[in-house]
Tab-separated table of C-alpha atoms in Angstrom:
chain	number	residue	atom	x	y	z
A	1	MET	CA	-219.529	133.397	61.913
A	2	PHE	CA	-219.435	129.749	62.934
A	3	GLY	CA	-220.736	127.846	65.944
A	4	ASN	CA	-218.535	125.965	68.392
A	5	SER	CA	-218.991	122.645	66.605
A	6	PHE	CA	-217.622	123.895	63.262
A	7	ASN	CA	-215.627	121.418	61.185
A	8	ALA	CA	-214.294	121.770	57.654
A	9	PRO	CA	-217.137	121.196	55.164
A	10	LYS	CA	-217.139	117.937	53.217
A	11	VAL	CA	-217.941	117.729	49.510
A	12	VAL	CA	-219.050	114.423	47.965
A	13	ILE	CA	-218.234	114.057	44.250
A	14	GLY	CA	-218.886	111.099	41.947
A	15	LEU	CA	-216.009	110.277	39.601
A	16	GLY	CA	-218.021	108.392	36.995
A	17	PHE	CA	-221.333	108.661	35.158
A	18	GLY	CA	-223.362	108.580	38.381
A	19	ASP	CA	-224.418	105.634	40.571
A	20	GLU	CA	-221.065	105.645	42.394
A	21	GLY	CA	-222.351	105.660	45.978
A	22	LYS	CA	-222.741	109.343	46.769
A	23	GLY	CA	-225.840	108.715	48.887
A	24	LEU	CA	-224.103	106.047	50.952
A	25	THR	CA	-221.075	108.290	51.489
A	26	THR	CA	-223.166	111.319	52.412
A	27	SER	CA	-225.151	109.258	54.903
A	28	TYR	CA	-221.922	107.832	56.371
A	29	LEU	CA	-220.418	111.313	56.792
A	30	CYS	CA	-223.615	112.490	58.497
A	31	SER	CA	-223.295	109.608	60.949
A	32	ILE	CA	-219.794	110.699	62.057
A	33	THR	CA	-220.347	114.486	61.999
A	34	GLU	CA	-221.657	116.642	64.830
A	35	ASN	CA	-224.727	118.713	63.912
A	36	PRO	CA	-224.632	117.978	60.159
A	37	MET	CA	-226.599	119.622	57.357
A	38	VAL	CA	-226.705	118.214	53.828
A	39	ILE	CA	-226.360	120.713	51.006
A	40	ARG	CA	-227.409	119.771	47.494
A	41	PHE	CA	-225.471	121.964	45.065
A	42	ASN	CA	-226.268	120.594	41.609
A	43	GLY	CA	-228.887	118.571	39.778
A	44	GLY	CA	-232.433	118.190	40.984
A	45	HIS	CA	-235.106	115.561	41.436
A	46	GLN	CA	-233.548	113.380	38.727
A	47	ALA	CA	-231.003	112.212	41.306
A	48	GLY	CA	-231.464	108.757	42.817
A	49	HIS	CA	-229.275	108.257	45.892
A	50	THR	CA	-229.882	104.980	47.679
A	51	VAL	CA	-229.351	104.831	51.439
A	52	VAL	CA	-229.807	101.988	53.907
A	53	HIS	CA	-229.995	103.110	57.536
A	54	GLU	CA	-230.916	100.788	60.403
A	55	GLY	CA	-232.560	98.403	57.938
A	56	GLN	CA	-234.597	101.100	56.197
A	57	ARG	CA	-233.869	101.551	52.457
A	58	HIS	CA	-234.776	104.766	50.650
A	59	VAL	CA	-233.851	106.333	47.301
A	60	PHE	CA	-233.397	110.076	47.793
A	61	SER	CA	-234.001	112.662	45.095
A	62	SER	CA	-235.631	115.754	46.623
A	63	PHE	CA	-234.159	115.374	50.117
A	64	GLY	CA	-230.575	114.899	51.238
A	65	ALA	CA	-229.149	111.453	51.918
A	66	GLY	CA	-228.897	112.165	55.659
A	67	THR	CA	-232.653	112.521	56.108
A	68	LEU	CA	-233.171	109.058	57.627
A	69	GLN	CA	-230.923	110.266	60.464
A	70	GLY	CA	-232.940	113.453	60.958
A	71	VAL	CA	-230.400	115.625	59.139
A	72	PRO	CA	-231.881	118.741	57.455
A	73	THR	CA	-231.354	119.455	53.749
A	74	TYR	CA	-230.608	122.701	51.926
A	75	PHE	CA	-231.059	123.017	48.146
A	76	ASN	CA	-228.767	125.698	46.718
A	77	LYS	CA	-229.880	127.881	43.802
A	78	ASP	CA	-228.000	125.646	41.344
A	79	CYS	CA	-230.554	122.876	42.012
A	80	THR	CA	-233.992	122.499	40.483
A	81	ILE	CA	-237.058	121.432	42.429
A	82	PHE	CA	-240.283	119.765	41.311
A	83	PRO	CA	-243.263	120.205	43.674
A	84	ARG	CA	-244.808	116.778	43.017
A	85	ALA	CA	-241.497	115.027	43.698
A	86	ILE	CA	-241.034	116.911	46.973
A	87	VAL	CA	-244.555	116.096	48.148
A	88	ASN	CA	-244.300	112.426	47.170
A	89	GLU	CA	-240.952	111.918	48.873
A	90	HIS	CA	-242.007	113.847	51.977
A	91	ASN	CA	-245.073	111.622	52.287
A	92	SER	CA	-243.036	108.473	51.655
A	93	LEU	CA	-240.553	109.382	54.378
A	94	GLY	CA	-243.451	110.028	56.752
A	95	GLU	CA	-244.689	106.467	56.242
A	96	TYR	CA	-241.559	104.995	57.820
A	97	GLY	CA	-242.788	105.920	61.286
A	98	THR	CA	-239.417	105.955	63.039
A	99	VAL	CA	-237.902	108.590	60.720
A	100	PRO	CA	-237.867	112.195	62.036
A	101	ALA	CA	-239.963	114.687	60.067
A	102	PRO	CA	-237.891	115.602	56.988
A	103	ILE	CA	-236.683	119.216	56.883
A	104	LEU	CA	-236.078	120.909	53.535
A	105	TYR	CA	-234.699	124.410	53.106
A	106	VAL	CA	-234.649	125.787	49.565
A	107	HIS	CA	-232.864	128.796	48.108
A	108	PRO	CA	-235.512	131.278	46.881
A	109	LEU	CA	-233.996	131.237	43.396
A	110	CYS	CA	-234.072	127.468	42.834
A	111	PRO	CA	-235.623	126.901	39.382
A	112	VAL	CA	-238.935	125.034	39.447
A	113	THR	CA	-239.640	122.232	36.973
A	114	THR	CA	-243.134	122.331	35.466
A	115	PRO	CA	-245.253	119.744	33.601
A	116	PHE	CA	-244.424	121.677	30.411
A	117	ASP	CA	-240.708	120.965	30.896
A	118	ILE	CA	-241.318	117.275	31.477
A	119	GLN	CA	-243.644	116.962	28.490
A	120	SER	CA	-241.165	118.703	26.177
A	121	ASN	CA	-238.287	116.584	27.514
A	122	LYS	CA	-240.117	113.343	26.739
A	123	LEU	CA	-241.270	114.503	23.311
A	124	ASP	CA	-237.721	115.469	22.338
A	125	GLU	CA	-236.350	112.103	23.440
A	126	ASP	CA	-239.131	110.211	21.666
A	127	ASN	CA	-238.410	112.098	18.432
A	128	ARG	CA	-234.643	111.571	18.487
A	129	LYS	CA	-233.075	108.910	16.307
A	130	GLU	CA	-230.478	108.348	19.024
A	131	ARG	CA	-231.197	108.768	22.725
A	132	HIS	CA	-229.228	111.310	24.746
A	133	GLY	CA	-229.773	109.306	27.926
A	134	SER	CA	-232.172	111.722	29.619
A	135	VAL	CA	-234.013	110.623	32.748
A	136	GLY	CA	-237.114	112.226	31.208
A	137	VAL	CA	-238.075	114.396	34.183
A	138	GLY	CA	-237.439	117.810	32.623
A	139	PHE	CA	-234.196	118.828	34.339
A	140	GLY	CA	-232.318	119.983	31.245
A	141	LYS	CA	-235.433	121.617	29.817
A	142	THR	CA	-235.911	123.550	33.050
A	143	ILE	CA	-232.351	124.884	32.901
A	144	GLN	CA	-232.696	125.882	29.242
A	145	ARG	CA	-236.037	127.614	29.824
A	146	GLN	CA	-234.603	129.576	32.749
A	147	GLU	CA	-231.649	130.664	30.596
A	148	ASP	CA	-234.164	131.853	28.016
A	149	PHE	CA	-235.671	134.107	30.734
A	150	TYR	CA	-238.944	132.183	31.122
A	151	THR	CA	-238.260	131.758	34.811
A	152	LEU	CA	-240.157	130.138	37.632
A	153	TYR	CA	-238.420	130.238	41.012
A	154	ALA	CA	-239.091	128.599	44.355
A	155	GLN	CA	-239.996	131.995	45.832
A	156	ASP	CA	-242.675	132.450	43.143
A	157	LEU	CA	-244.634	129.451	44.416
A	158	PHE	CA	-245.858	131.502	47.380
A	159	TYR	CA	-247.585	133.994	45.031
A	160	PRO	CA	-250.471	132.328	43.110
A	161	LYS	CA	-250.962	135.210	40.661
A	162	VAL	CA	-247.264	135.165	39.792
A	163	VAL	CA	-247.365	131.406	39.207
A	164	LYS	CA	-250.429	131.634	36.961
A	165	ALA	CA	-248.957	134.430	34.824
A	166	LYS	CA	-245.587	132.712	34.484
A	167	LEU	CA	-247.111	129.345	33.593
A	168	GLU	CA	-249.130	130.997	30.823
A	169	ASN	CA	-245.885	132.457	29.444
A	170	ILE	CA	-244.122	129.102	29.759
A	171	ALA	CA	-246.955	127.446	27.837
A	172	ARG	CA	-246.389	129.959	25.032
A	173	TYR	CA	-242.640	129.356	25.227
A	174	TYR	CA	-243.208	125.685	24.451
A	175	GLY	CA	-245.795	126.494	21.820
A	176	GLY	CA	-248.527	124.295	23.187
A	177	GLY	CA	-251.028	123.692	25.926
A	178	MET	CA	-251.272	121.224	28.745
A	179	HIS	CA	-253.989	118.800	29.747
A	180	LYS	CA	-256.280	120.707	32.118
A	181	GLU	CA	-256.202	117.969	34.724
A	182	THR	CA	-252.377	117.880	34.689
A	183	LEU	CA	-252.202	121.628	35.161
A	184	ALA	CA	-254.837	121.584	37.909
A	185	ASN	CA	-252.879	118.893	39.737
A	186	PHE	CA	-249.718	120.982	39.427
A	187	TYR	CA	-251.425	123.875	41.217
A	188	LEU	CA	-252.476	121.450	43.975
A	189	ASP	CA	-248.912	120.146	44.190
A	190	ILE	CA	-247.664	123.700	44.666
A	191	GLU	CA	-250.116	124.237	47.526
A	192	ASP	CA	-248.789	121.117	49.244
A	193	CYS	CA	-245.162	121.887	48.442
A	194	ILE	CA	-245.100	125.347	50.045
A	195	LYS	CA	-246.258	123.754	53.283
A	196	ILE	CA	-243.070	121.657	53.249
A	197	ILE	CA	-240.240	123.845	51.950
A	198	ARG	CA	-238.716	126.849	53.700
A	199	VAL	CA	-237.059	129.685	51.780
A	200	ASP	CA	-236.248	131.973	54.711
A	201	LYS	CA	-232.703	130.872	55.629
A	202	THR	CA	-229.255	131.262	54.059
A	203	ILE	CA	-225.985	129.362	54.307
A	204	LYS	CA	-224.676	132.078	56.641
A	205	ASP	CA	-227.664	131.532	58.950
A	206	PHE	CA	-226.904	127.816	59.134
A	207	ALA	CA	-223.210	128.415	59.700
A	208	ARG	CA	-223.943	130.804	62.570
A	209	ALA	CA	-226.228	128.163	64.064
A	210	GLY	CA	-223.306	125.735	64.198
A	211	PHE	CA	-224.249	123.358	61.391
A	212	ASN	CA	-221.458	121.398	59.727
A	213	PHE	CA	-221.949	121.148	55.975
A	214	ILE	CA	-221.869	117.959	53.939
A	215	CYS	CA	-222.289	118.870	50.280
A	216	GLU	CA	-223.929	116.049	48.338
A	217	GLY	CA	-223.193	116.091	44.632
A	218	ALA	CA	-225.469	114.588	41.994
A	219	GLN	CA	-224.490	112.600	38.893
A	220	GLY	CA	-220.726	112.264	38.243
A	221	VAL	CA	-217.846	114.256	36.782
A	222	LEU	CA	-217.934	112.278	33.521
A	223	LEU	CA	-221.451	113.682	32.953
A	224	ASP	CA	-220.389	117.284	33.635
A	225	GLN	CA	-221.608	119.762	31.017
A	226	ASP	CA	-218.074	121.160	30.651
A	227	PHE	CA	-215.947	118.013	31.031
A	228	GLY	CA	-218.199	115.157	29.918
A	229	PHE	CA	-218.720	113.649	26.480
A	230	PHE	CA	-221.242	115.834	24.652
A	231	PRO	CA	-224.071	115.383	23.809
A	232	ASN	CA	-224.485	112.689	26.483
A	233	VAL	CA	-224.030	115.034	29.433
A	234	THR	CA	-226.207	116.652	32.066
A	235	ARG	CA	-227.047	120.379	32.119
A	236	SER	CA	-225.124	120.811	35.331
A	237	ASN	CA	-221.689	121.241	36.873
A	238	THR	CA	-221.096	117.913	38.560
A	239	THR	CA	-217.624	118.821	39.797
A	240	SER	CA	-217.074	120.660	43.094
A	241	LYS	CA	-217.389	124.002	41.253
A	242	ASN	CA	-220.778	125.038	42.650
A	243	ALA	CA	-219.936	123.824	46.141
A	244	MET	CA	-216.664	125.763	46.207
A	245	GLU	CA	-218.427	128.934	45.082
A	246	LEU	CA	-221.110	128.415	47.711
A	247	LEU	CA	-218.626	127.806	50.526
A	248	GLY	CA	-216.599	130.889	49.675
A	249	MET	CA	-213.315	131.110	51.571
A	250	LEU	CA	-213.857	127.809	53.392
A	251	ASN	CA	-211.480	124.985	52.525
A	252	PRO	CA	-213.519	121.759	52.420
A	253	GLU	CA	-212.432	118.154	52.317
A	254	ILE	CA	-213.298	116.401	49.079
A	255	TYR	CA	-214.623	112.852	49.062
A	256	TYR	CA	-214.324	111.329	45.604
A	257	ILE	CA	-216.550	108.296	45.021
A	258	THR	CA	-216.206	105.384	42.618
A	259	ARG	CA	-217.582	101.879	42.465
A	260	SER	CA	-215.118	99.017	42.223
A	261	TYR	CA	-216.271	98.742	38.610
A	262	GLY	CA	-217.562	101.169	35.994
A	263	THR	CA	-221.239	101.943	35.344
A	264	ARG	CA	-223.292	104.041	32.967
A	265	HIS	CA	-226.966	104.445	32.069
A	266	GLY	CA	-227.926	104.598	28.431
A	267	ALA	CA	-226.138	106.103	25.442
A	268	GLY	CA	-222.706	107.663	25.271
A	269	PHE	CA	-219.006	106.881	25.565
A	270	MET	CA	-217.944	104.309	28.142
A	271	SER	CA	-214.499	102.756	28.279
A	272	ASN	CA	-213.777	99.160	29.332
A	273	GLU	CA	-217.430	98.176	28.833
A	274	SER	CA	-218.301	94.559	29.512
A	275	ASP	CA	-221.384	92.604	30.511
A	276	ALA	CA	-222.272	91.674	34.064
A	277	GLU	CA	-221.705	87.966	33.522
A	278	GLU	CA	-218.267	88.451	31.972
A	279	LEU	CA	-217.357	90.933	34.690
A	280	GLY	CA	-218.414	88.410	37.317
A	281	LEU	CA	-220.678	90.708	39.331
A	282	LYS	CA	-222.433	89.300	42.392
A	283	ASN	CA	-224.909	90.665	44.960
A	284	ASN	CA	-226.070	93.158	42.324
A	285	LEU	CA	-229.750	92.231	42.078
A	286	ASP	CA	-230.987	95.275	44.039
A	287	GLU	CA	-229.832	97.988	41.625
A	288	THR	CA	-231.841	101.218	41.974
A	289	ASN	CA	-232.226	101.961	38.238
A	290	VAL	CA	-231.429	98.964	36.050
A	291	SER	CA	-233.386	100.022	32.951
A	292	HIS	CA	-235.392	103.114	32.056
A	293	LYS	CA	-237.352	104.071	28.930
A	294	TYR	CA	-235.592	107.426	28.603
A	295	GLN	CA	-232.400	106.893	30.560
A	296	GLY	CA	-231.604	103.614	28.864
A	297	ASP	CA	-230.108	100.328	30.004
A	298	PHE	CA	-227.644	99.999	32.861
A	299	ARG	CA	-224.146	99.335	31.479
A	300	VAL	CA	-221.118	98.024	33.376
A	301	GLY	CA	-217.424	97.489	32.791
A	302	HIS	CA	-214.028	97.175	34.404
A	303	ILE	CA	-212.884	100.235	36.332
A	304	ASP	CA	-210.680	102.532	34.232
A	305	SER	CA	-208.006	104.392	36.202
A	306	GLN	CA	-207.446	106.754	33.254
A	307	MET	CA	-211.055	107.914	33.495
A	308	ILE	CA	-210.752	108.235	37.289
A	309	ASN	CA	-207.603	110.331	36.942
A	310	TYR	CA	-209.277	112.454	34.255
A	311	ALA	CA	-212.266	113.112	36.510
A	312	ILE	CA	-210.033	114.109	39.442
A	313	GLN	CA	-207.975	116.341	37.141
A	314	SER	CA	-211.160	118.026	35.891
A	315	ASP	CA	-212.268	118.685	39.457
A	316	SER	CA	-208.837	119.986	40.490
A	317	HIS	CA	-209.552	123.280	38.721
A	318	PHE	CA	-211.945	124.098	41.561
A	319	SER	CA	-210.532	122.153	44.524
A	320	LYS	CA	-206.880	123.196	44.643
A	321	GLY	CA	-205.508	123.085	48.179
A	322	CYS	CA	-208.291	120.845	49.486
A	323	LYS	CA	-207.649	117.574	51.262
A	324	LYS	CA	-208.851	114.749	49.047
A	325	ASN	CA	-210.169	111.347	50.027
A	326	LEU	CA	-211.347	108.402	47.966
A	327	VAL	CA	-214.274	106.074	48.664
A	328	ILE	CA	-214.494	102.781	46.745
A	329	THR	CA	-217.950	101.227	46.961
A	330	CYS	CA	-219.610	97.966	45.878
A	331	LEU	CA	-216.622	95.768	46.725
A	332	ASP	CA	-219.171	93.125	47.705
A	333	GLN	CA	-220.213	93.056	44.038
A	334	TYR	CA	-216.770	93.097	42.437
A	335	ASP	CA	-213.577	92.170	44.257
A	336	LEU	CA	-211.212	94.871	42.987
A	337	ASP	CA	-207.508	94.633	43.813
A	338	VAL	CA	-207.520	97.875	45.803
A	339	ASP	CA	-203.734	98.176	46.235
A	340	ASP	CA	-203.139	97.723	42.527
A	341	PHE	CA	-205.864	100.237	41.681
A	342	LEU	CA	-204.518	102.834	44.114
A	343	SER	CA	-201.054	102.542	42.595
A	344	SER	CA	-202.516	103.937	39.355
A	345	ILE	CA	-204.148	106.987	40.953
A	346	GLU	CA	-202.184	110.177	40.354
A	347	CYS	CA	-203.799	112.320	43.064
A	348	LYS	CA	-202.407	112.506	46.609
A	349	LEU	CA	-205.079	111.070	48.888
A	350	GLU	CA	-205.450	111.770	52.592
A	351	LYS	CA	-207.555	108.687	53.259
A	352	VAL	CA	-209.152	105.828	51.351
A	353	TYR	CA	-212.415	104.214	52.432
A	354	THR	CA	-213.914	100.978	51.185
A	355	SER	CA	-217.510	99.761	51.276
A	356	TYR	CA	-218.690	96.173	50.980
A	357	GLY	CA	-222.427	96.870	50.975
A	358	PRO	CA	-225.178	99.498	51.260
A	359	SER	CA	-225.166	99.833	55.055
A	360	LEU	CA	-223.148	102.452	56.937
A	361	THR	CA	-221.489	99.667	58.931
A	362	ASP	CA	-219.982	98.373	55.665
A	363	VAL	CA	-217.839	101.516	55.248
A	364	SER	CA	-214.350	101.518	56.765
A	365	GLU	CA	-210.995	103.196	56.306
A	366	TYR	CA	-208.665	101.194	54.089
A	367	PRO	CA	-205.336	100.291	55.743
A	368	ARG	CA	-202.707	101.444	53.267
A	369	THR	CA	-198.987	100.999	53.618
A	370	LYS	CA	-198.208	104.257	51.833
A	371	ILE	CA	-199.811	107.566	50.878
A	372	VAL	CA	-200.644	107.799	47.183
A	373	SER	CA	-198.909	110.781	45.592
């Protein structure tokens, strides 16, 4: 089934509420892997994974974090797509000049976010007394609509009559219309999007071609719809669950990611919360999403090993028998005592990596004197 260059797949999982450094880690793994392919297996265009490669900085949402290196991306059926976001990011990547043309493969059954989903998402958040912490781009609404059988799939975008009929039903589902110009632009976005995405390949096709898979998770385990703190969760499995199901009998390596301090956007439980000044953060002026009308303010705090252990325990239901590694990022912002922190981690770790900045050259294996067990 596999080409000569086959290595064990790698799965990148955030252990917090997102913003851990999954993009950096994915990009780093692409740089040390022969013939890599990035697989997105949860979330959608609400992701914001910042990568710096050869001086070029980009925040990925609709393409994998290896794209600056010419690595193709595959969106599994557990991911949503939004045509406008794909087109915008594709065009933005094309403006860099030195970046290879981005390649995006999409499972035919990826749910498609529509302007109706986004509008309803924002209206719900605006009408709530207390924010849920939504990014406001319709991800959760898309998932709920699909579960209610008002589906729109990636494969449907290639059939204009199907799209028109389904959008009319979706409009009725939400009980309202849409500004004609917004809807007209959505149809134009679809026309541009289907020139970019490909829905004609499967994971087995890529495996036979010799690609080595790097599965890039979105959000973090503490936002998981099954293990997070409801109602401030995402409508997604942010553990390795989807990746393990996708990979079948393969036994991947897991790369768990955490910053050297805790972070969270917006409302919801957060332990050990502090403010940036009290925490003593430095070099943190280039944060990707500091504040957001719907997502809320960016919160920080001391790292909590109990929450880290809980997140790893939650993921262990799906990753039994897998080698597990830990990546600690943002050590240039907060000087964590790594040895002391590792002594509190209950999971046996194969390797530990540390990162002191956003560049791939800032990532290195941490020299430990003992294996954590």
